[in-house]
Amino acid sequence: MKRGFSIIVSFVLLLTLALTGCGGGTKETGESGNQKSSGNSGNNILHVNNSSEPGSLHPAKSQGTHDSWPLRHLFVGLTMKEPKGNTGDFEIKGAMAKDGWKISPDKKTYTFELRDGLKWSNGDPLTAHDFEYAWKYALNPATASEYAYQLYYIQGAEQYNSSKEKDPAKLKALEDKVAVKAKDDKTLEVKLVNPTPYFDELVSFYTYFPVNKKVQEQNPNWANEAKTFVSNGPFKLTEWKHKDSMKMVKNENYFEKDRIKLAGIDWTMVESENTAWQMYRSGQLDLSYPLPGDVVGQLKAQNAPDFKIVPEYATYFYRFNTQKKPFTNVKVRKALTMAIDRKTITESIAQGGQKPAFALVAEGSKDANGKDDFRQVGGDYFKEDVTEAKKLLAEGLKEEGMDKMPKFNIMYNNNDLHKRIAEAIQEMWRNNLGVDVGIENVEFQVKIDREHKLDYDVARAGWIADFIDPMTFVDMFTSVSTQNDTGWKSQAYDAEVNQAKKSSNAEVRMAAMHKAEDIIMKDMPILPIYFYTKAYTLKENVTGVFTPPDEYPVLKYAKFVDEKDKKNKEKQ
């Protein structure tokens, strides 16, 4: 398998190098790495690429990175992640809320006091009532928020969101029982179902962002166009050419406007990583992320000064549609999972220092003792084994009454790296298992919509953590999660996840999540491929970009530095 596949990979690599213009040897790559900015510092506008059109920029309706990356620069929640020195680590600080929020002795009631003089980008006062309204709006069954389950930590939230009640009065009674309450304009009280150690971080997540109640009620479609868009973050949206570009400018009403040095951010929407990389090389972009795999390999090897690789708490995987034969059979799913070569994918295609994944939860969070990594404690759940995979496939197909594996497709969103990985896995499955596999590329939002409808065979997926705790991975596959998208459900799995949520004891929590991961890895509704890293390029005259392990690069503190300032800083 490895020899035959390596020939294919080598051919693809050579072809891609020719197309990207990165195959000219050390000199050309070195020059691209040291290239000066095209002059964006002159107008103080940072230029980046968002890859695709956001599905929604409404906090209650956003769900993918194509939504969340720009959204996080338009809004801010009660808390926010802040850089912790130059270590690459972060800490949770108050944003709309003052530092020093109160937590009850039983750790189930949080009281946040908002800062003085907060305003929306349109000048309206921002109050605690906007937070209460926003959270209940996301939970309203009529909103159909895909991320509403992230609010289930709040008392009454799940009952309200999952209700099928049609009587307006009874539905309103359920809403009133959701235990988030604006005690006055500046005080927000939240009561939780169980102690939640990461709740102060969770309220920095975008589903917890506030919404201007007056704007929402006057125009339910306010978030669809720039001219009606109202936000509270470091930037405000001034132009949105759908499927083309967005423009943001500094929000003068932001509570820390003096920390924002950029005049604005211009976002393009180019799906091709190779095209975006060429735009970066020509000076049209100041930051390029994500990068083509071959570019990552070259820049990494040459230690290019504008190239960076940082940890990312995220897992790259494929979903199986477990409601569609023969993926209904666990042996078939396991066979496909065991019959790919992850090392070839990480080293020859992705090339960013990613680690092959043999489990769901990525590296990057602590276990019960606060020292060891959860992944290291949990270990691997399976091995690559083509012989065993063939045996399992034959048994599984026989159990399903099939003589051979029917042709099926791998669905992935338009992206050069996703395409090349899909092509590689397609060949591995053909060579190792003799199965007929097609590949199907679609727009990112189309992929998400089809996954929700279980309109696929096998689908490419990735999960960047919502917060730094294993729970961000395991609760995605519960029966109530709208992000599950596999058709797989397990009462035993749900019970372990619920046990982890109920306890504030680290040993109990982690033990339950290890058990939950054990259950899902035995049933294999997903196919883990690798644990991400975040590889990107940033012009040398740009500083202040912050990269938390669970977010795309944070641009709000970016600034341009001219050569004179840079030399003076080096002397100091």
XYZ file of C-alpha atoms in Angstrom:
572
model
C 0.000 0.000 0.000
C 2.622 2.542 1.015
C 4.798 2.162 -2.053
C 1.959 2.391 -4.557
C 0.402 5.280 -2.765
C 3.689 7.152 -2.418
C 3.979 7.273 -6.210
C 0.562 8.889 -6.437
C 1.388 11.355 -3.667
C 4.680 12.273 -5.295
C 2.967 13.021 -8.592
C 0.317 15.146 -6.909
C 2.944 17.030 -4.931
C 4.940 17.849 -8.057
C 1.847 18.980 -9.899
C 0.730 21.174 -7.016
C 4.162 22.726 -6.655
C 4.097 23.700 -10.298
C 0.650 25.208 -10.003
C 1.350 27.162 -6.814
C 4.608 28.623 -8.026
C 6.375 27.356 -4.894
C 8.606 24.835 -6.616
C 11.361 27.232 -7.606
C 13.697 26.125 -4.872
C 15.091 27.836 -1.818
C 15.587 31.229 -3.396
C 11.978 31.778 -4.504
C 10.460 30.520 -1.254
C 12.888 32.560 0.787
C 11.994 35.691 -1.167
C 8.284 35.075 -0.669
C 8.848 34.607 3.040
C 10.674 37.906 3.377
C 8.454 39.908 1.054
C 7.404 43.341 2.292
C 3.788 44.366 2.634
C 2.259 46.068 -0.370
C 1.650 49.182 1.693
C -1.429 48.248 3.679
C 0.232 49.940 6.646
C -0.262 53.249 4.835
C -4.015 53.172 5.289
C -3.796 51.000 8.413
C -6.143 48.363 6.955
C -5.355 44.699 7.528
C -6.167 42.391 4.612
C -7.132 38.751 5.258
C -9.087 35.978 3.541
C -12.177 34.348 5.090
C -12.242 31.525 2.473
C -16.029 31.478 2.044
C -19.241 33.416 2.512
C -20.499 33.403 6.111
C -23.667 31.375 6.573
C -24.754 33.960 9.125
C -23.227 36.774 11.154
C -25.994 36.617 13.739
C -24.605 35.325 17.073
C -27.563 32.967 17.527
C -27.280 31.493 14.034
C -23.544 31.285 13.370
C -22.033 27.803 13.474
C -18.887 27.451 11.346
C -15.450 29.049 11.228
C -16.535 30.934 8.090
C -19.023 32.645 10.427
C -17.120 32.802 13.692
C -13.827 34.307 12.488
C -15.326 37.605 11.289
C -18.039 37.461 13.972
C -15.469 37.471 16.785
C -14.142 40.786 15.457
C -17.602 42.333 15.376
C -18.855 41.242 18.809
C -17.577 40.557 22.297
C -19.230 38.755 25.197
C -19.204 39.080 28.961
C -15.624 37.784 28.988
C -12.839 37.440 26.440
C -9.558 35.623 25.952
C -6.495 37.798 26.416
C -2.834 37.060 25.597
C -0.835 35.988 28.616
C 2.587 37.502 28.115
C 4.511 36.189 25.113
C 3.913 32.541 25.969
C 1.119 31.955 23.439
C -1.130 31.106 26.376
C -4.271 33.043 27.275
C -6.318 34.056 30.281
C -9.979 34.953 30.746
C -10.664 38.624 31.420
C -13.810 40.677 31.736
C -15.087 42.264 28.523
C -18.625 43.635 28.765
C -18.521 42.425 32.382
C -16.146 43.861 34.928
C -13.468 41.567 36.310
C -14.352 39.922 39.607
C -17.760 38.434 38.783
C -19.365 36.692 41.729
C -19.806 32.921 42.001
C -22.026 31.414 44.687
C -20.590 28.874 47.195
C -22.321 26.024 45.354
C -20.779 27.332 42.089
C -24.143 27.345 40.354
C -25.006 31.066 40.384
C -22.927 33.669 38.534
C -23.501 37.396 38.904
C -21.899 39.633 36.279
C -21.721 43.403 36.671
C -21.436 45.233 33.360
C -19.044 48.104 32.786
C -20.212 51.696 32.803
C -21.174 53.479 29.594
C -21.321 50.502 27.240
C -22.686 51.266 23.769
C -23.644 49.479 20.593
C -21.998 50.491 17.336
C -25.094 52.616 16.511
C -24.805 54.495 19.805
C -27.588 52.694 21.684
C -26.793 51.868 25.319
C -25.842 48.217 25.856
C -27.359 46.699 28.976
C -27.729 43.421 30.802
C -31.180 43.144 29.220
C -29.487 42.689 25.812
C -27.685 39.607 27.119
C -30.837 38.119 28.614
C -32.700 38.800 25.393
C -29.950 37.339 23.173
C -29.612 34.094 25.090
C -33.355 33.525 25.220
C -33.631 34.407 21.529
C -31.048 31.712 20.708
C -33.001 29.230 22.840
C -36.354 30.052 21.288
C -37.389 26.949 19.275
C -38.510 29.216 16.424
C -34.972 30.581 16.020
C -33.675 27.077 15.193
C -30.210 27.936 16.488
C -27.802 25.074 15.773
C -25.695 26.074 18.752
C -28.492 26.575 21.283
C -27.344 23.462 23.127
C -24.309 25.404 24.337
C -26.726 27.292 26.578
C -28.093 24.129 28.178
C -25.835 24.709 31.168
C -28.431 27.286 32.291
C -31.433 26.139 34.294
C -34.535 25.802 32.121
C -32.622 26.287 28.862
C -32.938 22.772 27.473
C -36.622 22.499 28.402
C -37.389 25.747 26.563
C -35.285 25.041 23.497
C -36.488 21.463 23.019
C -40.163 22.281 23.594
C -42.725 21.464 20.904
C -45.279 23.675 22.648
C -47.482 25.676 20.271
C -49.475 27.641 22.838
C -47.777 31.101 23.060
C -48.632 31.522 26.741
C -47.181 28.144 27.712
C -44.080 28.760 25.583
C -43.606 32.132 27.282
C -43.864 30.403 30.660
C -41.016 28.098 29.628
C -38.963 31.089 28.483
C -39.482 32.802 31.828
C -38.058 29.750 33.588
C -34.722 30.117 31.771
C -32.517 31.253 34.636
C -30.764 34.224 33.070
C -32.078 37.486 34.459
C -31.134 41.130 34.077
C -31.612 42.366 37.639
C -31.107 45.902 36.338
C -29.301 47.544 33.406
C -25.882 46.544 34.719
C -26.429 43.276 36.594
C -26.880 39.866 34.973
C -27.618 36.813 37.108
C -27.215 33.300 35.692
C -28.184 30.089 37.462
C -26.670 26.837 36.216
C -27.983 23.292 36.296
C -24.655 22.047 37.617
C -21.306 23.570 38.554
C -19.429 24.254 35.313
C -15.686 24.905 35.787
C -15.294 26.506 32.363
C -18.415 28.714 32.435
C -16.456 31.973 32.661
C -14.706 30.932 29.434
C -17.923 29.661 27.858
C -19.560 33.107 28.065
C -16.833 34.393 25.734
C -18.170 32.021 23.048
C -20.179 33.609 20.244
C -23.561 32.033 21.018
C -23.326 33.981 24.295
C -22.767 37.334 22.560
C -25.401 40.024 23.206
C -27.920 41.192 20.617
C -29.447 44.683 20.451
C -33.024 43.953 21.457
C -34.465 47.067 19.838
C -32.720 46.398 16.523
C -33.727 42.719 16.494
C -37.386 43.486 17.164
C -37.551 46.297 14.601
C -35.724 44.365 11.868
C -35.346 40.572 12.253
C -33.015 40.565 9.210
C -30.596 43.184 10.550
C -27.637 40.759 10.449
C -27.962 40.058 6.715
C -26.571 43.360 5.386
C -23.873 45.811 6.409
C -26.139 48.872 6.353
C -28.342 47.441 9.116
C -25.643 45.585 11.069
C -25.219 46.560 14.728
C -22.527 45.054 16.947
C -20.496 45.773 20.077
C -17.007 44.515 19.236
C -13.757 46.198 18.242
C -14.924 46.629 14.625
C -18.183 47.364 12.843
C -19.330 46.095 9.465
C -19.499 48.772 6.773
C -19.631 46.722 3.571
C -20.683 43.170 2.714
C -20.522 42.110 -0.915
C -21.956 38.638 -0.556
C -19.671 35.811 -1.686
C -17.009 38.393 -2.477
C -15.763 40.558 0.395
C -16.451 42.381 3.657
C -15.101 45.597 5.125
C -14.892 46.434 8.818
C -13.750 49.682 10.433
C -12.753 50.452 13.986
C -15.759 50.794 16.284
C -15.378 54.078 18.153
C -17.980 52.899 20.665
C -15.930 49.854 21.667
C -15.178 49.828 25.378
C -11.413 49.514 24.777
C -11.144 51.479 21.551
C -7.721 52.862 22.508
C -6.262 49.337 22.348
C -7.387 48.964 18.739
C -4.664 50.288 16.449
C -6.061 49.192 13.083
C -8.356 51.482 11.109
C -10.111 48.393 9.806
C -10.001 44.893 8.347
C -10.794 43.982 4.746
C -11.904 40.391 4.196
C -11.833 38.602 0.851
C -13.671 35.312 0.228
C -11.373 33.141 -1.873
C -11.933 29.397 -1.454
C -8.697 28.240 -3.074
C -5.807 28.116 -0.621
C -3.365 28.316 -3.524
C -4.988 31.496 -4.844
C -5.032 33.052 -1.370
C -1.361 32.150 -0.956
C -0.500 33.873 -4.233
C -2.436 36.928 -3.036
C -0.328 36.939 0.117
C 2.891 36.645 -1.883
C 1.889 39.557 -4.117
C 1.063 41.730 -1.097
C -2.721 41.656 -1.436
C -3.077 39.886 1.920
C -1.252 40.550 5.179
C -2.076 37.150 6.673
C -2.596 33.839 4.914
C -4.531 31.099 6.703
C -5.004 28.256 6.045
C -2.018 27.501 3.839
C -1.568 24.847 1.122
C 0.164 21.770 2.546
C 3.160 22.010 0.236
C 3.681 25.650 1.148
C 3.608 24.685 4.819
C 6.247 22.024 4.195
C 8.574 24.393 2.362
C 8.248 27.315 4.755
C 8.694 25.030 7.734
C 11.842 23.474 6.260
C 13.325 26.876 5.488
C 12.313 28.521 8.752
C 10.757 31.449 6.875
C 10.585 34.531 9.123
C 6.917 35.228 8.375
C 5.819 31.615 8.935
C 4.296 30.418 12.189
C 3.007 27.093 13.538
C 1.122 27.156 16.823
C -0.883 24.515 18.715
C -4.572 24.101 17.927
C -7.095 22.268 20.083
C -8.894 20.616 17.193
C -9.486 17.307 15.421
C -9.735 16.600 11.678
C -12.086 13.671 11.040
C -14.681 12.145 8.725
C -18.293 11.530 9.660
C -20.182 8.384 8.700
C -23.895 8.572 7.943
C -24.834 5.738 10.297
C -28.426 5.770 9.054
C -27.390 4.693 5.554
C -26.367 1.138 4.646
C -23.774 -0.259 4.915
C -22.502 2.462 7.287
C -25.167 1.217 9.680
C -22.727 -1.591 10.451
C -19.972 -0.865 12.959
C -17.619 -3.397 11.338
C -17.816 -1.526 8.046
C -17.083 1.758 9.801
C -14.141 0.231 11.660
C -12.763 -1.320 8.464
C -12.689 2.035 6.713
C -11.167 3.685 9.783
C -8.335 1.140 10.022
C -7.492 1.104 6.302
C -5.899 4.532 5.893
C -2.338 5.688 6.437
C -2.475 8.789 8.624
C 1.277 9.351 8.639
C 1.272 9.736 4.860
C -1.538 12.293 5.165
C 0.157 14.364 7.883
C 3.698 14.212 6.518
C 3.149 14.259 2.736
C -0.050 16.298 2.382
C -0.836 18.455 5.432
C 2.849 18.888 6.376
C 2.204 21.201 9.336
C 3.361 19.016 12.192
C -0.105 17.522 12.680
C -0.280 14.289 14.674
C -2.193 11.205 13.462
C -5.408 10.845 15.477
C -6.598 7.570 16.946
C -9.249 9.109 19.207
C -11.822 11.910 19.273
C -10.487 14.391 21.852
C -7.458 16.343 20.676
C -4.314 17.083 22.624
C -4.425 20.337 24.557
C -6.446 19.958 27.762
C -5.480 18.723 31.204
C -6.714 15.556 32.866
C -7.868 15.231 36.480
C -4.452 15.845 38.054
C -4.062 19.156 36.210
C -0.714 18.079 34.760
C -1.147 15.248 32.263
C -2.888 15.781 28.954
C -6.333 14.175 28.640
C -5.285 12.564 25.356
C -2.106 11.067 26.777
C -4.060 9.564 29.666
C -6.744 8.183 27.339
C -4.274 6.868 24.774
C -5.142 5.436 21.347
C -8.350 3.509 20.673
C -7.434 1.627 17.490
C -4.587 0.799 15.128
C -4.157 0.890 11.385
C -4.362 -2.697 10.148
C -5.266 -3.469 6.531
C -5.553 -7.226 7.078
C -7.998 -6.795 9.949
C -9.845 -4.103 7.998
C -10.470 -6.495 5.094
C -11.774 -9.120 7.496
C -14.109 -6.670 9.245
C -15.407 -5.291 5.941
C -16.288 -8.765 4.669
C -18.041 -9.647 7.925
C -19.917 -6.366 8.064
C -21.146 -6.562 4.489
C -22.286 -10.142 5.019
C -24.260 -9.061 8.074
C -25.932 -6.398 5.923
C -26.791 -8.951 3.227
C -24.353 -7.451 0.700
C -21.834 -9.212 -1.525
C -19.641 -6.157 -1.971
C -19.336 -2.574 -0.866
C -21.559 -0.286 -2.954
C -20.001 2.809 -4.465
C -20.099 5.788 -2.112
C -18.850 9.369 -1.996
C -16.631 11.417 0.277
C -18.181 14.878 0.568
C -15.858 17.784 1.390
C -16.060 21.564 1.253
C -14.151 23.450 -1.432
C -10.592 23.596 -0.194
C -7.337 22.434 -1.732
C -6.145 20.552 1.345
C -9.504 18.831 1.908
C -9.505 17.779 -1.734
C -6.043 16.274 -1.598
C -6.784 14.411 1.621
C -10.018 13.072 0.120
C -8.149 11.936 -2.998
C -5.531 10.235 -0.844
C -8.106 8.398 1.261
C -10.020 7.506 -1.898
C -6.912 5.753 -3.243
C -6.122 4.095 0.091
C -9.597 2.595 0.292
C -9.437 1.452 -3.333
C -5.995 -0.101 -2.947
C -6.477 -1.603 0.510
C -10.133 -2.644 0.441
C -11.018 -2.739 -3.240
C -13.968 -0.365 -2.786
C -15.255 2.135 -5.351
C -15.121 5.626 -3.858
C -16.107 8.946 -5.410
C -15.367 12.420 -4.116
C -17.775 15.354 -4.096
C -16.837 18.956 -3.381
C -19.445 21.496 -2.287
C -19.520 24.955 -0.728
C -18.908 25.012 3.027
C -22.443 26.101 3.911
C -23.913 23.495 1.556
C -21.829 20.833 3.293
C -23.097 21.924 6.708
C -26.717 21.954 5.527
C -26.426 18.485 3.990
C -24.761 17.062 7.074
C -27.631 18.312 9.217
C -30.048 16.512 6.864
C -27.906 13.322 6.775
C -27.683 13.787 3.018
C -24.253 12.222 2.524
C -22.291 8.958 2.764
C -18.997 10.027 4.316
C -18.304 13.701 5.040
C -15.127 15.586 5.833
C -15.324 17.417 9.159
C -13.195 19.282 11.632
C -13.868 20.458 15.138
C -12.060 23.433 16.635
C -12.836 23.539 20.340
C -15.358 26.027 21.696
C -13.504 26.090 25.020
C -10.492 24.333 26.508
C -12.006 21.226 28.058
C -12.655 17.703 26.667
C -16.365 18.425 27.026
C -16.231 20.561 23.873
C -15.596 17.352 21.902
C -17.690 14.775 23.723
C -20.923 16.767 24.052
C -20.965 17.265 20.272
C -22.105 13.645 19.804
C -24.877 13.424 22.379
C -28.424 12.631 21.254
C -29.530 16.256 21.794
C -26.601 17.879 20.001
C -27.429 19.564 16.698
C -23.761 19.206 15.712
C -23.756 15.397 15.864
C -24.739 14.955 12.193
C -23.994 11.212 12.115
C -27.380 9.723 12.999
C -25.617 7.877 15.836
C -27.143 7.906 19.313
C -26.185 6.097 22.501
C -27.951 6.257 25.853
C -24.805 5.005 27.574
C -22.779 7.775 25.938
C -25.331 10.423 26.933
C -25.271 9.168 30.512
C -21.486 9.538 30.785
C -21.545 13.033 29.283
C -24.320 14.045 31.658
C -22.367 12.612 34.575
C -19.382 14.741 33.582
C -21.580 17.825 33.370
C -23.169 17.239 36.765
C -19.953 17.050 38.745
C -17.464 19.737 39.684
C -15.031 17.044 40.859
C -12.208 16.816 38.332
C -11.656 13.087 38.817
C -15.346 12.283 38.342
C -15.626 14.576 35.308
C -12.569 13.237 33.523
C -13.366 9.593 34.269
C -16.844 10.032 32.781
C -15.488 11.708 29.659
C -12.896 8.962 29.184
C -15.740 6.429 29.395
C -17.778 8.434 26.892
C -14.846 8.527 24.458
C -14.415 4.784 24.904
C -18.057 4.255 23.883
C -17.924 6.419 20.764
C -14.606 4.961 19.640
C -15.975 1.414 19.943
C -19.017 2.361 17.843
C -16.937 4.488 15.436
C -19.541 6.887 13.946
C -16.551 9.075 13.079
C -13.138 8.408 11.547
C -10.387 10.427 13.301
C -7.586 11.471 10.945
C -5.285 13.956 12.686
C -4.967 16.571 15.406
C -4.565 20.024 13.944
C -1.864 22.621 14.198
C -2.367 26.211 13.091
C 0.104 27.152 10.347
C -0.088 30.633 8.873
C 2.013 33.431 7.438
C 1.962 37.007 8.705
C 3.784 39.938 7.148
C 6.803 40.951 9.170
C 5.543 44.494 9.579
C 2.415 43.264 11.417
C 2.503 42.564 15.151
C -0.067 41.841 17.853
C -1.882 38.892 16.246
C -2.988 36.491 18.991
C -3.623 32.770 18.397
C -5.612 30.947 21.117
C -5.668 27.169 20.591
C -9.451 27.173 20.056
C -9.810 30.123 17.676
C -8.623 31.356 14.309
C -6.011 34.150 14.577
C -7.339 37.064 16.646
C -6.683 40.280 14.755
C -8.100 42.977 17.018
C -4.736 43.928 18.547
C -2.815 43.799 15.264
C -0.837 46.830 14.194
C 1.584 47.796 11.457
C 5.163 48.560 12.456
C 7.450 50.469 10.084
C 11.124 49.642 9.708
C 12.240 52.560 11.896
C 10.052 51.484 14.800
C 11.118 47.876 14.300
C 14.833 48.764 14.484
C 14.310 50.936 17.585
C 12.468 48.074 19.269
C 15.282 45.649 18.395
C 17.832 48.036 19.974
C 15.812 48.124 23.173
